[in-house]
Coordinates of C-alpha atoms in Angstrom, one line a residue:
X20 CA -139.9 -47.5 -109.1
X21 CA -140.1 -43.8 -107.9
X22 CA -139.8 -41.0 -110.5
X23 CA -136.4 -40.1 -111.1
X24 CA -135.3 -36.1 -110.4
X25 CA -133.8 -33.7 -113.2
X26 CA -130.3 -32.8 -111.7
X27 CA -128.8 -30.7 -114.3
X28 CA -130.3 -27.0 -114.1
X29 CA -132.3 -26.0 -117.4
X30 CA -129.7 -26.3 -119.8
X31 CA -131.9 -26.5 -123.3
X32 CA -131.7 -22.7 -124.1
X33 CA -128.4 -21.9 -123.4
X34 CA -125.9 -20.9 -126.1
X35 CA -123.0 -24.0 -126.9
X36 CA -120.6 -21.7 -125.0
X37 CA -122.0 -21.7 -121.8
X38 CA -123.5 -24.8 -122.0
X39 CA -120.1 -25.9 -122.4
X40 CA -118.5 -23.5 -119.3
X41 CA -121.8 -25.5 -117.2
X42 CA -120.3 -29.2 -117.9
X43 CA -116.9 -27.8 -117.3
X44 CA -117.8 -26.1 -114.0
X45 CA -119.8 -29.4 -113.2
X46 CA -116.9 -32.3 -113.8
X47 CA -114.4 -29.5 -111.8
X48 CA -116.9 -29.3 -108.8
X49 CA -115.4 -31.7 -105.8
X50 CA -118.4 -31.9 -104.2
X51 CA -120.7 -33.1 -106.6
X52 CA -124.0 -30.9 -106.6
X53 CA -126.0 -33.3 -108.7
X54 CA -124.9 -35.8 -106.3
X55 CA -126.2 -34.5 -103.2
X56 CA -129.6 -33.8 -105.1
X57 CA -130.2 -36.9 -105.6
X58 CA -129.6 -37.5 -101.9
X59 CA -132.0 -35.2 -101.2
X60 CA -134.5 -36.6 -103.3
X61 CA -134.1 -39.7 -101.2
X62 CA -132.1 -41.7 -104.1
X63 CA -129.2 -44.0 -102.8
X64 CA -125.5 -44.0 -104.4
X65 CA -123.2 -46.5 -105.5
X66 CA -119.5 -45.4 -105.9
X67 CA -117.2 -47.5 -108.8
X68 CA -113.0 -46.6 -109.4
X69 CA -112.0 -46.8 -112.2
X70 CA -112.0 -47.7 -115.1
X71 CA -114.8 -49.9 -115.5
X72 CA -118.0 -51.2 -114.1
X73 CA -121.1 -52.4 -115.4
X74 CA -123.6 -49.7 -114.9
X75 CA -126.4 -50.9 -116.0
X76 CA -126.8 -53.2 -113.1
X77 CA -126.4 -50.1 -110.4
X78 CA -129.2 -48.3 -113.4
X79 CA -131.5 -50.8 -113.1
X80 CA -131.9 -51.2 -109.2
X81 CA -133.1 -47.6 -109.8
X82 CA -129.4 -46.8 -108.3
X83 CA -127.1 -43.8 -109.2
X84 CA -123.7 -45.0 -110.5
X85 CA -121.1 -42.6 -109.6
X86 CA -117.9 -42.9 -111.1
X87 CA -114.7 -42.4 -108.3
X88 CA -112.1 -40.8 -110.6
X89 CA -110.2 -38.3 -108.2
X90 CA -110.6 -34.9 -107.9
X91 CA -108.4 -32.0 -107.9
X92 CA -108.1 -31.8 -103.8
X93 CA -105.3 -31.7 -101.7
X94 CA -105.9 -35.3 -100.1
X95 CA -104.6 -34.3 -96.7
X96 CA -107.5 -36.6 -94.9
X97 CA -106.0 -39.6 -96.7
X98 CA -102.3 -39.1 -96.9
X99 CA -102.5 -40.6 -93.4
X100 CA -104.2 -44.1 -94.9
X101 CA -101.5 -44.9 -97.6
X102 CA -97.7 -45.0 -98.5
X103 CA -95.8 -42.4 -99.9
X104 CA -95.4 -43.8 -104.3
X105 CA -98.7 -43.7 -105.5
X106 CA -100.4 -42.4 -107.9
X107 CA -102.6 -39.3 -106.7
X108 CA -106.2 -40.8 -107.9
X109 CA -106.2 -43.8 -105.2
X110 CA -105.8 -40.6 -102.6
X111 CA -107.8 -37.9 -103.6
X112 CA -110.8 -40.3 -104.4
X113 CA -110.9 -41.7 -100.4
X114 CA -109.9 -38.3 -99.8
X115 CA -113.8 -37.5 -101.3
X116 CA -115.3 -39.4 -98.7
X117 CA -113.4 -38.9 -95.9
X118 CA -114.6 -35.4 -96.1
X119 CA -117.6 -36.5 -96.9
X120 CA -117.9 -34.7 -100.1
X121 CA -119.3 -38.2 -101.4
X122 CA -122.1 -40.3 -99.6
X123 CA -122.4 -43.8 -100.8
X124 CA -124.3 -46.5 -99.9
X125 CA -121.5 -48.9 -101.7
X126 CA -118.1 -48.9 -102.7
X127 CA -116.7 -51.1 -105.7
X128 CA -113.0 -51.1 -106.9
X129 CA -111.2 -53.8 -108.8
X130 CA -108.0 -55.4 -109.0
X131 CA -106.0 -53.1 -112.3
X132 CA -103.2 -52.4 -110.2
X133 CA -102.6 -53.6 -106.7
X134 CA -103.4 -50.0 -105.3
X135 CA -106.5 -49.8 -106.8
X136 CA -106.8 -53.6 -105.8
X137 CA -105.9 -52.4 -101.6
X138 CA -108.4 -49.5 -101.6
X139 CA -111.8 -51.8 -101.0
X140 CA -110.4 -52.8 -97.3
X141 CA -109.1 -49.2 -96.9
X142 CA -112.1 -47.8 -97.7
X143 CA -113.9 -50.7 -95.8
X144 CA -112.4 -50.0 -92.6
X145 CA -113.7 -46.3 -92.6
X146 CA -116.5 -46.6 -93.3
X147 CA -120.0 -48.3 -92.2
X148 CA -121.0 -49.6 -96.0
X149 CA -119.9 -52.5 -98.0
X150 CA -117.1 -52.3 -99.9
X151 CA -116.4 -54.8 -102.1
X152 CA -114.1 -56.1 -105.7
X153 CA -115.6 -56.6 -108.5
X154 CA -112.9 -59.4 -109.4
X155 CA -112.9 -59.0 -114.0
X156 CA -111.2 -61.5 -115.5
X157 CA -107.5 -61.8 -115.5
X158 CA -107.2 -64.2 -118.2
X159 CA -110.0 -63.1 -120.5
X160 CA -108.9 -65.9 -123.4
X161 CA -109.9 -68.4 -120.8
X162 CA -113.0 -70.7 -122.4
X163 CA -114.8 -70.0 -119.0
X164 CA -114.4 -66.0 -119.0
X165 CA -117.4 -64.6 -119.6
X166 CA -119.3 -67.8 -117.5
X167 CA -116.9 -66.3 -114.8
X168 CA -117.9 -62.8 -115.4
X169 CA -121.5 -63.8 -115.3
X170 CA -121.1 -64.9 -112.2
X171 CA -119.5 -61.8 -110.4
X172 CA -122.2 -59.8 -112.1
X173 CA -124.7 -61.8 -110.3
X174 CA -123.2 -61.4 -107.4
X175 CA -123.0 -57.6 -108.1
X176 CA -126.9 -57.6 -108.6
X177 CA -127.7 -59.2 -105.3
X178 CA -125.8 -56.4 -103.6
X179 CA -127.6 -54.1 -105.7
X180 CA -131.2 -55.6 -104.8
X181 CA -129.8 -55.6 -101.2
X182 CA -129.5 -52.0 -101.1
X183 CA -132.4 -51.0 -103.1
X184 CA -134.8 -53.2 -101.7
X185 CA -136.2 -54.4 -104.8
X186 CA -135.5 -57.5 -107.0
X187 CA -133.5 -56.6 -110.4
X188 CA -135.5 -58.2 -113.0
X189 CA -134.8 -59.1 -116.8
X190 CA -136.6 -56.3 -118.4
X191 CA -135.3 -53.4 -115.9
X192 CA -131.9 -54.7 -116.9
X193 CA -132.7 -54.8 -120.9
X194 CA -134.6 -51.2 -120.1
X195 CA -130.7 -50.0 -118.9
X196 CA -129.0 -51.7 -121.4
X197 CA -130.9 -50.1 -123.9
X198 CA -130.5 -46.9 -122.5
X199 CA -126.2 -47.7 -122.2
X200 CA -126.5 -48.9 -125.8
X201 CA -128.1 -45.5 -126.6
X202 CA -125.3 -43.3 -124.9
X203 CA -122.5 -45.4 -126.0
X204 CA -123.9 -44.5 -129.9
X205 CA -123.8 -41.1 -128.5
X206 CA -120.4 -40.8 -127.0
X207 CA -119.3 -42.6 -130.4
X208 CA -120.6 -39.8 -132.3
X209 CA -119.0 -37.0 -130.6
X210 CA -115.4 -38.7 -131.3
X211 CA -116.5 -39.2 -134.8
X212 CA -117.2 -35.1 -134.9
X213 CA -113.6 -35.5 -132.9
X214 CA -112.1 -37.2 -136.2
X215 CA -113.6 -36.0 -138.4
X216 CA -114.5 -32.1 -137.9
X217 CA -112.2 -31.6 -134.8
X218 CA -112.0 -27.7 -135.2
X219 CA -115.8 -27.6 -134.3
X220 CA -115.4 -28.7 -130.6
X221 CA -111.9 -28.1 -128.3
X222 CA -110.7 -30.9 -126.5
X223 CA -111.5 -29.5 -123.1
X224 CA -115.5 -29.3 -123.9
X225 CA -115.6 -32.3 -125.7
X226 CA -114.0 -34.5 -122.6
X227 CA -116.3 -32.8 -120.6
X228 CA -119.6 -33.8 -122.1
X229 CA -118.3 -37.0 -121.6
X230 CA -117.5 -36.9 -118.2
X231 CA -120.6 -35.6 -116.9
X232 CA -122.1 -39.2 -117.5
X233 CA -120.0 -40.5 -114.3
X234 CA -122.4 -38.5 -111.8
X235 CA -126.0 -38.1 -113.2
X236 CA -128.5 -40.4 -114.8
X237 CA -127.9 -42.0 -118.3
X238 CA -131.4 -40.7 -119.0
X239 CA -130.7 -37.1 -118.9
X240 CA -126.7 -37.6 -120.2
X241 CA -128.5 -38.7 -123.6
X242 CA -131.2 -35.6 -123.5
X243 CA -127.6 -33.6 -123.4
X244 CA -125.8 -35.1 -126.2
X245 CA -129.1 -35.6 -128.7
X246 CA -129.5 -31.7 -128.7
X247 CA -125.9 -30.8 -128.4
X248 CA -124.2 -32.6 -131.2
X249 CA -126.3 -31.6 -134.0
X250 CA -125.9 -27.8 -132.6
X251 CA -122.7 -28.8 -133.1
X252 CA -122.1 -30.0 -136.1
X253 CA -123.5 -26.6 -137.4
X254 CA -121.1 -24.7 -136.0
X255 CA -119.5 -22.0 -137.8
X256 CA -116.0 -22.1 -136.9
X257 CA -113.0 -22.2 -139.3
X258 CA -110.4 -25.0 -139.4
X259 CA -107.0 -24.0 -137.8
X260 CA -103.9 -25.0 -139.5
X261 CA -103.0 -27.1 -136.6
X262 CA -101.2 -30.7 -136.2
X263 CA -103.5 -34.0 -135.5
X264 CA -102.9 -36.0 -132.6
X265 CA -104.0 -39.0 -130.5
X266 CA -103.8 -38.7 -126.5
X267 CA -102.6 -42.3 -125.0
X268 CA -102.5 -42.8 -121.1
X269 CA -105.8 -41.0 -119.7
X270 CA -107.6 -44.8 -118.7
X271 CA -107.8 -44.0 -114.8
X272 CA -106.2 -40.9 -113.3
X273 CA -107.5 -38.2 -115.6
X274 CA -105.3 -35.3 -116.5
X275 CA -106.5 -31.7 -115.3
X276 CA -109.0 -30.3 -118.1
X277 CA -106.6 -27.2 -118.1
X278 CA -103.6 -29.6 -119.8
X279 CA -106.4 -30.8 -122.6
X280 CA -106.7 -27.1 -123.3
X281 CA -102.8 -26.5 -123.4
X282 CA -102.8 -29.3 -125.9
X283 CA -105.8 -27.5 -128.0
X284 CA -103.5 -24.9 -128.4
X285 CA -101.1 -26.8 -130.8
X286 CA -102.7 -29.6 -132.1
X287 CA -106.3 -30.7 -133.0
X288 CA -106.6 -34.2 -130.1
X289 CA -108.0 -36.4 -132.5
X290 CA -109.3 -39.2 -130.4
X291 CA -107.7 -40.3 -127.2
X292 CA -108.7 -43.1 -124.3
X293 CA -109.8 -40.3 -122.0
X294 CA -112.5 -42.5 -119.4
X295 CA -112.5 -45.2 -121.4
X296 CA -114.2 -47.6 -119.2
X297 CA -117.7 -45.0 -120.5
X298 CA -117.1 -46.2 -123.7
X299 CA -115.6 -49.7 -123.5
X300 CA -118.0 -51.4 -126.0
X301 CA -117.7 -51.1 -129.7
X302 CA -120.5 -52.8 -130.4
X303 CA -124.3 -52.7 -128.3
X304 CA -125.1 -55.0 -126.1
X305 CA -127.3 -58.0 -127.3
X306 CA -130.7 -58.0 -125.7
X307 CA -131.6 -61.5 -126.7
X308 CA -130.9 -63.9 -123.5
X309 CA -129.9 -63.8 -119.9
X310 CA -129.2 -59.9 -120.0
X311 CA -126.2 -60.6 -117.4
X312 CA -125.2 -63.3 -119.9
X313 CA -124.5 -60.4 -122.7
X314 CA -123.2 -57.9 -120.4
X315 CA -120.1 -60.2 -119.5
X316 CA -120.0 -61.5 -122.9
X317 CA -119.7 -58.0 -124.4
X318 CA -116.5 -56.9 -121.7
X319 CA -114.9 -60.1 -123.0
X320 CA -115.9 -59.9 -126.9
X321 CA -116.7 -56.5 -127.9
X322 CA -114.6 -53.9 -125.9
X323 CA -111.7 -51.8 -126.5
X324 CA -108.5 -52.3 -125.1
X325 CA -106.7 -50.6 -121.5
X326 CA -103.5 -51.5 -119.8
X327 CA -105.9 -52.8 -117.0
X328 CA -107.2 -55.7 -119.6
X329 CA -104.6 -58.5 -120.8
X330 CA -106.6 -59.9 -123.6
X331 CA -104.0 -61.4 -125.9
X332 CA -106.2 -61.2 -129.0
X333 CA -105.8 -57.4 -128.3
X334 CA -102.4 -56.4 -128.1
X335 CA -102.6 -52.7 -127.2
X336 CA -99.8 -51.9 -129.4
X337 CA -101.8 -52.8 -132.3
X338 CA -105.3 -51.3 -131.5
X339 CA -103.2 -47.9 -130.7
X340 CA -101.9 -47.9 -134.0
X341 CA -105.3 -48.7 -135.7
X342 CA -106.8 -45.8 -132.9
X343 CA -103.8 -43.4 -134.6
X344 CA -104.4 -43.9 -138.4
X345 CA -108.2 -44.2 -138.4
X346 CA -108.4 -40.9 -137.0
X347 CA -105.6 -39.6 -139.7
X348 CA -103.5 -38.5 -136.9
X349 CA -99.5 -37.2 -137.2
X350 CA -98.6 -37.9 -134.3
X351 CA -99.6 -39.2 -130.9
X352 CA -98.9 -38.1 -127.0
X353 CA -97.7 -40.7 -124.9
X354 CA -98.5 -40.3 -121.6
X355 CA -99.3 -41.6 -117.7
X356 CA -100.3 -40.3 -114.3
X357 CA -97.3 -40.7 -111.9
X358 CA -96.8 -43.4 -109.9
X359 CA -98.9 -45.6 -112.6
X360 CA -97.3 -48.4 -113.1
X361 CA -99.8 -49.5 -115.7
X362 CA -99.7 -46.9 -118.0
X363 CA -95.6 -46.5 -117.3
X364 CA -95.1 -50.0 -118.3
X365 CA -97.2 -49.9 -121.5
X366 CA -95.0 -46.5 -122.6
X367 CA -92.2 -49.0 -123.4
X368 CA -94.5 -50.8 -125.6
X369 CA -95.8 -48.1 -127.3
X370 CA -92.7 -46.0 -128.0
X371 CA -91.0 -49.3 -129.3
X372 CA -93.9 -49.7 -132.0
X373 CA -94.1 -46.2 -132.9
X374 CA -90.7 -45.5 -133.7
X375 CA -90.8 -48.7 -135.4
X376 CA -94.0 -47.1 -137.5
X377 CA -92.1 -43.8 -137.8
X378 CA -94.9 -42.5 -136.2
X379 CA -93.3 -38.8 -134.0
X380 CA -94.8 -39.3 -130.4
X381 CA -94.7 -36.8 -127.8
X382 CA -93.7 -38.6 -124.1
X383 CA -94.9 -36.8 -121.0
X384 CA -96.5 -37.5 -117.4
X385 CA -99.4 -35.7 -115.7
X386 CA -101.2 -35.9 -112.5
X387 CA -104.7 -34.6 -111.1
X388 CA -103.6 -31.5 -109.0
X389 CA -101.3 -30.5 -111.7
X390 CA -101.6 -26.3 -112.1
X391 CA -98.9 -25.6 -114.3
X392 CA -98.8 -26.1 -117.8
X393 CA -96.6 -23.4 -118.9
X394 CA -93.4 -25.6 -119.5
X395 CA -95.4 -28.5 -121.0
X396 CA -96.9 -25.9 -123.3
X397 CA -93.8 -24.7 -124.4
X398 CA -92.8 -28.7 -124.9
X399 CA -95.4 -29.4 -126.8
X400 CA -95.1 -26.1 -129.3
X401 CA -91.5 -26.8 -130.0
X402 CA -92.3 -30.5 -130.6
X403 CA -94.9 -29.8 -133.2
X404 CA -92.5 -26.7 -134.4
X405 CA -89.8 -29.4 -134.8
X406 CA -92.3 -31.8 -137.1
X407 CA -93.9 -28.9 -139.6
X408 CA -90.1 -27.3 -140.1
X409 CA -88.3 -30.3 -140.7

């Protein structure tokens, strides 16, 4: 398998600040400059919406998973290509490739929502290369799940042999599972610094050292975050007398990284669900067996929970409340991109178990191209004003 190229610029010796203003102006780029180096390098692309797919199938073909997650464009290319009510991500992601921001040589979406469920044979008909579902279980307590899911993995990793040219074996998949398994333990870490120390990293750099694993290698994501996290761990930065809170509703369309910085303002963002589908597991994958096997059997038995998975062992109410008081928080933001009928729906469930917890919860909406967060600032200052006065 060819030698993989570096596509951050030499990062190692810069201070935590810029470092931080590099990921930032990285994950706020539209056209995706470590993208189209890898192009250039002669590496091929595979392009996954939201919110999850398993990567280390795309890793191991010696592939470059990109994750599709929007971008903050004005999506006039493909306001032609869908209805009028929907949420902004479904547009401005086609809206990448129309203007051929993104190059793939594969498209896969899945069936959350029936947007996101529409835009394979939308993006299918404008373009030359597959596009395809990656159909995840919609009754994960069925007995047969995870054989299912095996399955549709398989028939993942002949598409990515097809493209690559190369037959996917055992060990390159272990190799990229160990690698996931390694980031995942990462990722984990910075939310425990998130918990635990949160005045030692705003919420805005934080999210995006996390998102800059949706568009370069795993290898060189986990070079970042080994030398970053103990930097910042030593940090000498004073804790602000600032409210605790938990961010609910960030699973697909991702808020602007401007509103996470008008909600750093007020309140420390204690954990959150911010591109969840990067850190789905809670537990590594096993790498005894049929690698495909565990992979499936860890999206049925060891992940988190999403409005987008209706596992009833996992009621979402529940796991938001544990999410809420393991991370000590004293109050939590409700939230949901407009037009998202997933996340809209799963407000009423979560309002209706936090006033029943007495828990104070802050409702709001967002959307990508969002560039004014004056008035939700002001919101969001009287709300916590309202909870330390009381």
């Amino acid at each position: 398998m060819a030698v993989k190229p570096v596509l951050l610029d030499r990062w190692e010796d810069k201070p935590l600040e810029e470092l931080f203003a590099y990921c930032r102006e990285l994950v706020e780029d539209p056209d995706y400059p470590t993208v189209k180096k890898w192009r250039r390098s002669g590496g091929k692309v595979v392009g996954h919406f939201q919110v999850y797919l398993p990567e280390e199938i795309v890793h191991a073909a010696g592939l470059l998973p990109l994750k599709i997650k929007g971008a903050q464009v004005d999506g006039m290319e493909a306001e032609s290509h869908f209805g009028s009510y929907l949420c902004s991500i479904i547009k401005t992601s086609l809206e990448l490739a129309l203007t051929n921001r993104v190059e793939l040589e594969m498209f896969v979406t899945h069936p959350i929502c029936d947007a996101a469920r529409n835009l394979g044979a939308i993006w299918g008909r404008n373009f030359p290369y597959k596009c395809q579902i990656l159909y995840l279980p919609q009754n994960p307590n069925s007995a047969a799940s995870v054989a299912y899911l095996t399955d549709e993995y398989n028939r993942l990793r002949r598409d990515m042999e097809a493209i690559s040219g190369e037959k996917i074996t055992d060990e390159a998949l272990r190799n990229s599972i160990v690698l996931y398994n390694q980031n995942r333990r990462l990722m984990a870490e910075l939310y425990t610094i998130k918990r635990e120390t949160p005045w030692l990293i705003n919420a805005e750099d934080a999210y995006c050292l996390i998102a800059l694993a949706g568009f370069i290698p795993r290898e060189e994501h986990n070079a970042l975050l080994a030398n970053v996290l103990p930097r910042i761990k030593t940090r000498d930065i004073k804790k602000q007398d600032k409210m605790r809170v938990v961010f609910e509703g960030g699973f697909c369309e991702q808020p602007p990284v401007d509103l996470l910085q008008t909600i750093n303002r007020s309140c420390y963002l204690v954990d959150d669900d911010l591109l969840i589908g990067m850190r789905w597991f809670l537990e590594d994958v096993s790498l005894q067996g049929d690698p495909m096997f565990n992979l499936a059997e860890a999206y049925i038995e060891k992940s988190s929970y999403s409005p987008v998975q209706h596992d009833l062992r996992k009621r979402k109410e529940d796991m938001l409340l544990a999410r809420i008081k393991n991370a000590h928080a004293e109050a939590a933001i409700v939230t949901a991109a407009k037009m998202c009928e997933p996340g809209l729906e799963e407000q009423v469930t979560y309002s209706k178990m936090l006033d029943d917890e007495k828990i104070p919860y802050f409702i709001s909406e967002f959307e990508e191209n969002q560039t004014s967060f004056d008035h939700l600032g002001i919101q969001l200052e009287t709300f916590v004003e309202n909870l330390l006065f009381s």
